[in-house]
Amino acid sequence: MYIMASHIIVVYSGMSYPQFLQIRIFDRLNMSTTTFSPNKAQQSGKLVDAWHASGRLIPFWITEETIDLHAGPGGIISNVEDMVGAW
């Protein structure tokens, strides 16, 4: 369902889904470190690793090559500062 919704946005806007959200939502809400790019998130210095209760590091499943594939169903990387600042 989310993949279809993001595909409709891509078709009708003429932009990639991450680009559309960046311009139409993130920039307007001043969410300066919210992104779909793991590289950009890493460069912000605010990206943390996820750990399982057993102490095992959970691998980051989004790569630069798969951003467009995972963008619609949950590829946003954000932080508390951007979420709180948006309200």
PDB file of N, CA and C in Angstrom:
ATOM      1  N   MET A   1       0.814  -1.183   0.000  1.00  0.00           N
ATOM      2  CA  MET A   1       0.000   0.000   0.000  1.00  0.00           C
ATOM      3  C   MET A   1       0.872   1.267   0.000  1.00  0.00           C
ATOM      4  N   TYR A   2       1.876   1.327   0.887  1.00  0.00           N
ATOM      5  CA  TYR A   2       2.743   2.496   0.943  1.00  0.00           C
ATOM      6  C   TYR A   2       3.608   2.606  -0.308  1.00  0.00           C
ATOM      7  N   ILE A   3       4.000   1.468  -0.860  1.00  0.00           N
ATOM      8  CA  ILE A   3       4.784   1.489  -2.089  1.00  0.00           C
ATOM      9  C   ILE A   3       3.953   2.083  -3.218  1.00  0.00           C
ATOM     10  N   MET A   4       2.687   1.711  -3.287  1.00  0.00           N
ATOM     11  CA  MET A   4       1.801   2.254  -4.321  1.00  0.00           C
ATOM     12  C   MET A   4       1.602   3.764  -4.126  1.00  0.00           C
ATOM     13  N   ALA A   5       1.415   4.189  -2.893  1.00  0.00           N
ATOM     14  CA  ALA A   5       1.223   5.622  -2.623  1.00  0.00           C
ATOM     15  C   ALA A   5       2.462   6.419  -3.022  1.00  0.00           C
ATOM     16  N   SER A   6       3.645   5.906  -2.694  1.00  0.00           N
ATOM     17  CA  SER A   6       4.865   6.625  -3.067  1.00  0.00           C
ATOM     18  C   SER A   6       5.063   6.612  -4.575  1.00  0.00           C
ATOM     19  N   HIS A   7       4.654   5.537  -5.221  1.00  0.00           N
ATOM     20  CA  HIS A   7       4.762   5.464  -6.688  1.00  0.00           C
ATOM     21  C   HIS A   7       3.846   6.498  -7.350  1.00  0.00           C
ATOM     22  N   ILE A   8       2.666   6.678  -6.815  1.00  0.00           N
ATOM     23  CA  ILE A   8       1.741   7.684  -7.361  1.00  0.00           C
ATOM     24  C   ILE A   8       2.347   9.081  -7.237  1.00  0.00           C
ATOM     25  N   ILE A   9       2.979   9.368  -6.116  1.00  0.00           N
ATOM     26  CA  ILE A   9       3.632  10.670  -5.937  1.00  0.00           C
ATOM     27  C   ILE A   9       4.746  10.852  -6.955  1.00  0.00           C
ATOM     28  N   VAL A  10       5.540   9.807  -7.187  1.00  0.00           N
ATOM     29  CA  VAL A  10       6.636   9.874  -8.159  1.00  0.00           C
ATOM     30  C   VAL A  10       6.098  10.157  -9.558  1.00  0.00           C
ATOM     31  N   VAL A  11       5.056   9.442  -9.939  1.00  0.00           N
ATOM     32  CA  VAL A  11       4.488   9.587 -11.282  1.00  0.00           C
ATOM     33  C   VAL A  11       3.924  10.991 -11.493  1.00  0.00           C
ATOM     34  N   TYR A  12       3.154  11.489 -10.544  1.00  0.00           N
ATOM     35  CA  TYR A  12       2.478  12.769 -10.746  1.00  0.00           C
ATOM     36  C   TYR A  12       3.328  13.995 -10.415  1.00  0.00           C
ATOM     37  N   SER A  13       4.348  13.833  -9.587  1.00  0.00           N
ATOM     38  CA  SER A  13       5.175  14.992  -9.244  1.00  0.00           C
ATOM     39  C   SER A  13       6.371  15.146 -10.185  1.00  0.00           C
ATOM     40  N   GLY A  14       6.795  14.035 -10.808  1.00  0.00           N
ATOM     41  CA  GLY A  14       7.976  14.078 -11.656  1.00  0.00           C
ATOM     42  C   GLY A  14       9.276  14.107 -10.869  1.00  0.00           C
ATOM     43  N   MET A  15       9.199  13.842  -9.564  1.00  0.00           N
ATOM     44  CA  MET A  15      10.380  13.816  -8.693  1.00  0.00           C
ATOM     45  C   MET A  15      10.464  12.451  -8.026  1.00  0.00           C
ATOM     46  N   SER A  16      11.641  12.138  -7.513  1.00  0.00           N
ATOM     47  CA  SER A  16      11.732  10.918  -6.716  1.00  0.00           C
ATOM     48  C   SER A  16      10.974  11.159  -5.410  1.00  0.00           C
ATOM     49  N   TYR A  17      10.552  10.089  -4.768  1.00  0.00           N
ATOM     50  CA  TYR A  17       9.811  10.215  -3.508  1.00  0.00           C
ATOM     51  C   TYR A  17      10.645  10.917  -2.429  1.00  0.00           C
ATOM     52  N   PRO A  18      11.921  10.537  -2.234  1.00  0.00           N
ATOM     53  CA  PRO A  18      12.727  11.257  -1.247  1.00  0.00           C
ATOM     54  C   PRO A  18      12.879  12.747  -1.565  1.00  0.00           C
ATOM     55  N   GLN A  19      13.053  13.071  -2.837  1.00  0.00           N
ATOM     56  CA  GLN A  19      13.190  14.477  -3.233  1.00  0.00           C
ATOM     57  C   GLN A  19      11.882  15.226  -2.969  1.00  0.00           C
ATOM     58  N   PHE A  20      10.752  14.621  -3.291  1.00  0.00           N
ATOM     59  CA  PHE A  20       9.443  15.232  -3.070  1.00  0.00           C
ATOM     60  C   PHE A  20       9.238  15.547  -1.589  1.00  0.00           C
ATOM     61  N   LEU A  21       9.497  14.560  -0.715  1.00  0.00           N
ATOM     62  CA  LEU A  21       9.321  14.787   0.713  1.00  0.00           C
ATOM     63  C   LEU A  21      10.296  15.823   1.250  1.00  0.00           C
ATOM     64  N   GLN A  22      11.530  15.809   0.746  1.00  0.00           N
ATOM     65  CA  GLN A  22      12.522  16.790   1.199  1.00  0.00           C
ATOM     66  C   GLN A  22      12.038  18.208   0.906  1.00  0.00           C
ATOM     67  N   ILE A  23      11.575  18.427  -0.317  1.00  0.00           N
ATOM     68  CA  ILE A  23      11.155  19.769  -0.739  1.00  0.00           C
ATOM     69  C   ILE A  23       9.820  20.171  -0.125  1.00  0.00           C
ATOM     70  N   ARG A  24       8.852  19.265  -0.167  1.00  0.00           N
ATOM     71  CA  ARG A  24       7.489  19.613   0.233  1.00  0.00           C
ATOM     72  C   ARG A  24       7.206  19.498   1.719  1.00  0.00           C
ATOM     73  N   ILE A  25       7.986  18.698   2.447  1.00  0.00           N
ATOM     74  CA  ILE A  25       7.693  18.501   3.871  1.00  0.00           C
ATOM     75  C   ILE A  25       8.888  18.853   4.760  1.00  0.00           C
ATOM     76  N   PHE A  26      10.005  18.156   4.593  1.00  0.00           N
ATOM     77  CA  PHE A  26      11.128  18.331   5.510  1.00  0.00           C
ATOM     78  C   PHE A  26      11.659  19.760   5.511  1.00  0.00           C
ATOM     79  N   ASP A  27      11.880  20.345   4.335  1.00  0.00           N
ATOM     80  CA  ASP A  27      12.397  21.717   4.260  1.00  0.00           C
ATOM     81  C   ASP A  27      11.409  22.718   4.860  1.00  0.00           C
ATOM     82  N   ARG A  28      10.143  22.549   4.578  1.00  0.00           N
ATOM     83  CA  ARG A  28       9.124  23.482   5.075  1.00  0.00           C
ATOM     84  C   ARG A  28       8.964  23.410   6.585  1.00  0.00           C
ATOM     85  N   LEU A  29       9.229  22.241   7.164  1.00  0.00           N
ATOM     86  CA  LEU A  29       9.127  22.083   8.616  1.00  0.00           C
ATOM     87  C   LEU A  29      10.469  22.269   9.320  1.00  0.00           C
ATOM     88  N   ASN A  30      11.481  22.685   8.577  1.00  0.00           N
ATOM     89  CA  ASN A  30      12.823  22.898   9.127  1.00  0.00           C
ATOM     90  C   ASN A  30      13.426  21.622   9.721  1.00  0.00           C
ATOM     91  N   MET A  31      13.128  20.489   9.122  1.00  0.00           N
ATOM     92  CA  MET A  31      13.664  19.206   9.574  1.00  0.00           C
ATOM     93  C   MET A  31      14.989  18.985   8.846  1.00  0.00           C
ATOM     94  N   SER A  32      16.023  19.666   9.331  1.00  0.00           N
ATOM     95  CA  SER A  32      17.284  19.746   8.602  1.00  0.00           C
ATOM     96  C   SER A  32      18.098  18.460   8.575  1.00  0.00           C
ATOM     97  N   THR A  33      17.891  17.554   9.519  1.00  0.00           N
ATOM     98  CA  THR A  33      18.669  16.311   9.516  1.00  0.00           C
ATOM     99  C   THR A  33      17.820  15.086   9.199  1.00  0.00           C
ATOM    100  N   THR A  34      16.548  15.264   8.874  1.00  0.00           N
ATOM    101  CA  THR A  34      15.705  14.149   8.466  1.00  0.00           C
ATOM    102  C   THR A  34      15.994  13.843   7.003  1.00  0.00           C
ATOM    103  N   THR A  35      16.192  12.562   6.693  1.00  0.00           N
ATOM    104  CA  THR A  35      16.645  12.188   5.362  1.00  0.00           C
ATOM    105  C   THR A  35      16.253  10.748   5.048  1.00  0.00           C
ATOM    106  N   PHE A  36      16.476  10.356   3.828  1.00  0.00           N
ATOM    107  CA  PHE A  36      16.358   8.964   3.414  1.00  0.00           C
ATOM    108  C   PHE A  36      17.741   8.352   3.228  1.00  0.00           C
ATOM    109  N   SER A  37      18.764   9.182   3.215  1.00  0.00           N
ATOM    110  CA  SER A  37      20.126   8.753   2.914  1.00  0.00           C
ATOM    111  C   SER A  37      20.892   8.357   4.180  1.00  0.00           C
ATOM    112  N   PRO A  38      21.324   7.103   4.275  1.00  0.00           N
ATOM    113  CA  PRO A  38      22.119   6.718   5.441  1.00  0.00           C
ATOM    114  C   PRO A  38      23.452   7.469   5.509  1.00  0.00           C
ATOM    115  N   ASN A  39      24.013   7.818   4.371  1.00  0.00           N
ATOM    116  CA  ASN A  39      25.272   8.578   4.365  1.00  0.00           C
ATOM    117  C   ASN A  39      25.074   9.969   4.953  1.00  0.00           C
ATOM    118  N   LYS A  40      23.989  10.644   4.565  1.00  0.00           N
ATOM    119  CA  LYS A  40      23.699  11.977   5.099  1.00  0.00           C
ATOM    120  C   LYS A  40      23.408  11.896   6.598  1.00  0.00           C
ATOM    121  N   ALA A  41      22.707  10.862   7.019  1.00  0.00           N
ATOM    122  CA  ALA A  41      22.421  10.688   8.441  1.00  0.00           C
ATOM    123  C   ALA A  41      23.710  10.462   9.228  1.00  0.00           C
ATOM    124  N   GLN A  42      24.613   9.681   8.678  1.00  0.00           N
ATOM    125  CA  GLN A  42      25.902   9.425   9.335  1.00  0.00           C
ATOM    126  C   GLN A  42      26.710  10.717   9.444  1.00  0.00           C
ATOM    127  N   GLN A  43      26.694  11.531   8.405  1.00  0.00           N
ATOM    128  CA  GLN A  43      27.446  12.785   8.397  1.00  0.00           C
ATOM    129  C   GLN A  43      26.895  13.800   9.396  1.00  0.00           C
ATOM    130  N   SER A  44      25.608  13.690   9.734  1.00  0.00           N
ATOM    131  CA  SER A  44      25.015  14.627  10.688  1.00  0.00           C
ATOM    132  C   SER A  44      25.551  14.408  12.097  1.00  0.00           C
ATOM    133  N   GLY A  45      26.113  13.229  12.356  1.00  0.00           N
ATOM    134  CA  GLY A  45      26.627  12.919  13.688  1.00  0.00           C
ATOM    135  C   GLY A  45      25.552  12.509  14.665  1.00  0.00           C
ATOM    136  N   LYS A  46      24.324  12.322  14.178  1.00  0.00           N
ATOM    137  CA  LYS A  46      23.208  11.987  15.058  1.00  0.00           C
ATOM    138  C   LYS A  46      22.652  10.593  14.802  1.00  0.00           C
ATOM    139  N   LEU A  47      23.291   9.826  13.937  1.00  0.00           N
ATOM    140  CA  LEU A  47      22.836   8.469  13.640  1.00  0.00           C
ATOM    141  C   LEU A  47      23.380   7.529  14.703  1.00  0.00           C
ATOM    142  N   VAL A  48      22.494   6.723  15.271  1.00  0.00           N
ATOM    143  CA  VAL A  48      22.928   5.755  16.280  1.00  0.00           C
ATOM    144  C   VAL A  48      22.700   4.345  15.756  1.00  0.00           C
ATOM    145  N   ASP A  49      23.443   3.416  16.295  1.00  0.00           N
ATOM    146  CA  ASP A  49      23.261   2.013  15.937  1.00  0.00           C
ATOM    147  C   ASP A  49      22.144   1.414  16.779  1.00  0.00           C
ATOM    148  N   ALA A  50      21.436   0.470  16.201  1.00  0.00           N
ATOM    149  CA  ALA A  50      20.373  -0.229  16.921  1.00  0.00           C
ATOM    150  C   ALA A  50      20.915  -1.559  17.441  1.00  0.00           C
ATOM    151  N   TRP A  51      20.562  -1.863  18.669  1.00  0.00           N
ATOM    152  CA  TRP A  51      21.041  -3.083  19.303  1.00  0.00           C
ATOM    153  C   TRP A  51      19.865  -3.936  19.748  1.00  0.00           C
ATOM    154  N   HIS A  52      19.997  -5.233  19.602  1.00  0.00           N
ATOM    155  CA  HIS A  52      19.002  -6.199  20.067  1.00  0.00           C
ATOM    156  C   HIS A  52      19.221  -6.419  21.562  1.00  0.00           C
ATOM    157  N   ALA A  53      18.194  -6.868  22.262  1.00  0.00           N
ATOM    158  CA  ALA A  53      18.306  -7.122  23.699  1.00  0.00           C
ATOM    159  C   ALA A  53      19.426  -8.105  24.029  1.00  0.00           C
ATOM    160  N   SER A  54      19.759  -8.972  23.079  1.00  0.00           N
ATOM    161  CA  SER A  54      20.834  -9.942  23.302  1.00  0.00           C
ATOM    162  C   SER A  54      22.223  -9.312  23.170  1.00  0.00           C
ATOM    163  N   GLY A  55      22.272  -8.040  22.789  1.00  0.00           N
ATOM    164  CA  GLY A  55      23.552  -7.361  22.627  1.00  0.00           C
ATOM    165  C   GLY A  55      24.078  -7.402  21.199  1.00  0.00           C
ATOM    166  N   ARG A  56      23.313  -7.971  20.279  1.00  0.00           N
ATOM    167  CA  ARG A  56      23.731  -8.070  18.882  1.00  0.00           C
ATOM    168  C   ARG A  56      23.374  -6.787  18.138  1.00  0.00           C
ATOM    169  N   LEU A  57      24.312  -6.258  17.368  1.00  0.00           N
ATOM    170  CA  LEU A  57      24.080  -5.073  16.558  1.00  0.00           C
ATOM    171  C   LEU A  57      23.117  -5.411  15.419  1.00  0.00           C
ATOM    172  N   ILE A  58      22.062  -4.633  15.287  1.00  0.00           N
ATOM    173  CA  ILE A  58      21.093  -4.842  14.214  1.00  0.00           C
ATOM    174  C   ILE A  58      21.591  -4.088  12.990  1.00  0.00           C
ATOM    175  N   PRO A  59      21.796  -4.784  11.868  1.00  0.00           N
ATOM    176  CA  PRO A  59      22.345  -4.109  10.681  1.00  0.00           C
ATOM    177  C   PRO A  59      21.364  -3.084  10.111  1.00  0.00           C
ATOM    178  N   PHE A  60      21.932  -2.032   9.556  1.00  0.00           N
ATOM    179  CA  PHE A  60      21.143  -0.992   8.915  1.00  0.00           C
ATOM    180  C   PHE A  60      20.720  -1.509   7.555  1.00  0.00           C
ATOM    181  N   TRP A  61      19.431  -1.623   7.295  1.00  0.00           N
ATOM    182  CA  TRP A  61      18.932  -2.312   6.098  1.00  0.00           C
ATOM    183  C   TRP A  61      18.750  -1.412   4.882  1.00  0.00           C
ATOM    184  N   ILE A  62      18.881  -0.107   5.045  1.00  0.00           N
ATOM    185  CA  ILE A  62      18.744   0.797   3.903  1.00  0.00           C
ATOM    186  C   ILE A  62      20.143   1.182   3.428  1.00  0.00           C
ATOM    187  N   THR A  63      20.373   1.077   2.138  1.00  0.00           N
ATOM    188  CA  THR A  63      21.642   1.509   1.562  1.00  0.00           C
ATOM    189  C   THR A  63      21.354   2.601   0.539  1.00  0.00           C
ATOM    190  N   GLU A  64      22.379   3.281   0.089  1.00  0.00           N
ATOM    191  CA  GLU A  64      22.202   4.334  -0.919  1.00  0.00           C
ATOM    192  C   GLU A  64      21.566   3.764  -2.190  1.00  0.00           C
ATOM    193  N   GLU A  65      21.860   2.509  -2.493  1.00  0.00           N
ATOM    194  CA  GLU A  65      21.330   1.881  -3.711  1.00  0.00           C
ATOM    195  C   GLU A  65      19.859   1.500  -3.576  1.00  0.00           C
ATOM    196  N   THR A  66      19.354   1.354  -2.355  1.00  0.00           N
ATOM    197  CA  THR A  66      17.969   0.899  -2.168  1.00  0.00           C
ATOM    198  C   THR A  66      17.045   1.974  -1.612  1.00  0.00           C
ATOM    199  N   ILE A  67      17.488   3.224  -1.601  1.00  0.00           N
ATOM    200  CA  ILE A  67      16.663   4.296  -1.043  1.00  0.00           C
ATOM    201  C   ILE A  67      15.301   4.361  -1.720  1.00  0.00           C
ATOM    202  N   ASP A  68      15.270   4.389  -3.036  1.00  0.00           N
ATOM    203  CA  ASP A  68      13.992   4.508  -3.739  1.00  0.00           C
ATOM    204  C   ASP A  68      13.077   3.326  -3.477  1.00  0.00           C
ATOM    205  N   LEU A  69      13.637   2.148  -3.294  1.00  0.00           N
ATOM    206  CA  LEU A  69      12.841   0.951  -3.014  1.00  0.00           C
ATOM    207  C   LEU A  69      12.207   1.010  -1.629  1.00  0.00           C
ATOM    208  N   HIS A  70      12.944   1.480  -0.636  1.00  0.00           N
ATOM    209  CA  HIS A  70      12.468   1.472   0.743  1.00  0.00           C
ATOM    210  C   HIS A  70      11.841   2.787   1.191  1.00  0.00           C
ATOM    211  N   ALA A  71      11.878   3.805   0.374  1.00  0.00           N
ATOM    212  CA  ALA A  71      11.412   5.129   0.780  1.00  0.00           C
ATOM    213  C   ALA A  71       9.944   5.141   1.185  1.00  0.00           C
ATOM    214  N   GLY A  72       9.081   4.594   0.374  1.00  0.00           N
ATOM    215  CA  GLY A  72       7.648   4.632   0.651  1.00  0.00           C
ATOM    216  C   GLY A  72       7.231   3.886   1.904  1.00  0.00           C
ATOM    217  N   PRO A  73       7.671   2.645   2.073  1.00  0.00           N
ATOM    218  CA  PRO A  73       7.212   1.874   3.231  1.00  0.00           C
ATOM    219  C   PRO A  73       8.028   2.078   4.505  1.00  0.00           C
ATOM    220  N   GLY A  74       8.797   3.135   4.614  1.00  0.00           N
ATOM    221  CA  GLY A  74       9.458   3.404   5.880  1.00  0.00           C
ATOM    222  C   GLY A  74      10.935   3.633   5.815  1.00  0.00           C
ATOM    223  N   GLY A  75      11.400   4.432   4.899  1.00  0.00           N
ATOM    224  CA  GLY A  75      12.828   4.665   4.774  1.00  0.00           C
ATOM    225  C   GLY A  75      13.315   5.956   5.389  1.00  0.00           C
ATOM    226  N   ILE A  76      12.453   6.674   6.123  1.00  0.00           N
ATOM    227  CA  ILE A  76      12.849   7.955   6.698  1.00  0.00           C
ATOM    228  C   ILE A  76      13.765   7.725   7.894  1.00  0.00           C
ATOM    229  N   ILE A  77      14.855   8.474   7.925  1.00  0.00           N
ATOM    230  CA  ILE A  77      15.774   8.461   9.058  1.00  0.00           C
ATOM    231  C   ILE A  77      15.660   9.836   9.700  1.00  0.00           C
ATOM    232  N   SER A  78      15.224   9.867  10.946  1.00  0.00           N
ATOM    233  CA  SER A  78      15.012  11.157  11.606  1.00  0.00           C
ATOM    234  C   SER A  78      15.554  11.106  13.030  1.00  0.00           C
ATOM    235  N   ASN A  79      15.316  12.163  13.783  1.00  0.00           N
ATOM    236  CA  ASN A  79      15.749  12.207  15.172  1.00  0.00           C
ATOM    237  C   ASN A  79      14.744  13.019  15.985  1.00  0.00           C
ATOM    238  N   VAL A  80      14.886  12.981  17.275  1.00  0.00           N
ATOM    239  CA  VAL A  80      13.942  13.647  18.175  1.00  0.00           C
ATOM    240  C   VAL A  80      13.944  15.153  17.947  1.00  0.00           C
ATOM    241  N   GLU A  81      15.098  15.742  17.730  1.00  0.00           N
ATOM    242  CA  GLU A  81      15.174  17.189  17.524  1.00  0.00           C
ATOM    243  C   GLU A  81      14.323  17.631  16.346  1.00  0.00           C
ATOM    244  N   ASP A  82      14.409  16.915  15.237  1.00  0.00           N
ATOM    245  CA  ASP A  82      13.600  17.273  14.065  1.00  0.00           C
ATOM    246  C   ASP A  82      12.121  17.008  14.319  1.00  0.00           C
ATOM    247  N   MET A  83      11.801  15.936  14.992  1.00  0.00           N
ATOM    248  CA  MET A  83      10.391  15.608  15.261  1.00  0.00           C
ATOM    249  C   MET A  83       9.753  16.644  16.189  1.00  0.00           C
ATOM    250  N   VAL A  84      10.431  17.038  17.230  1.00  0.00           N
ATOM    251  CA  VAL A  84       9.893  18.002  18.178  1.00  0.00           C
ATOM    252  C   VAL A  84       9.848  19.394  17.565  1.00  0.00           C
ATOM    253  N   GLY A  85      10.890  19.741  16.801  1.00  0.00           N
ATOM    254  CA  GLY A  85      10.939  21.052  16.164  1.00  0.00           C
ATOM    255  C   GLY A  85       9.853  21.227  15.114  1.00  0.00           C
ATOM    256  N   ALA A  86       9.391  20.120  14.537  1.00  0.00           N
ATOM    257  CA  ALA A  86       8.361  20.187  13.500  1.00  0.00           C
ATOM    258  C   ALA A  86       7.007  20.558  14.088  1.00  0.00           C
ATOM    259  N   TRP A  87       6.819  20.371  15.384  1.00  0.00           N
ATOM    260  CA  TRP A  87       5.525  20.690  16.004  1.00  0.00           C
ATOM    261  C   TRP A  87       5.597  22.060  16.598  1.00  0.00           C
TER     262      TRP A  87
END
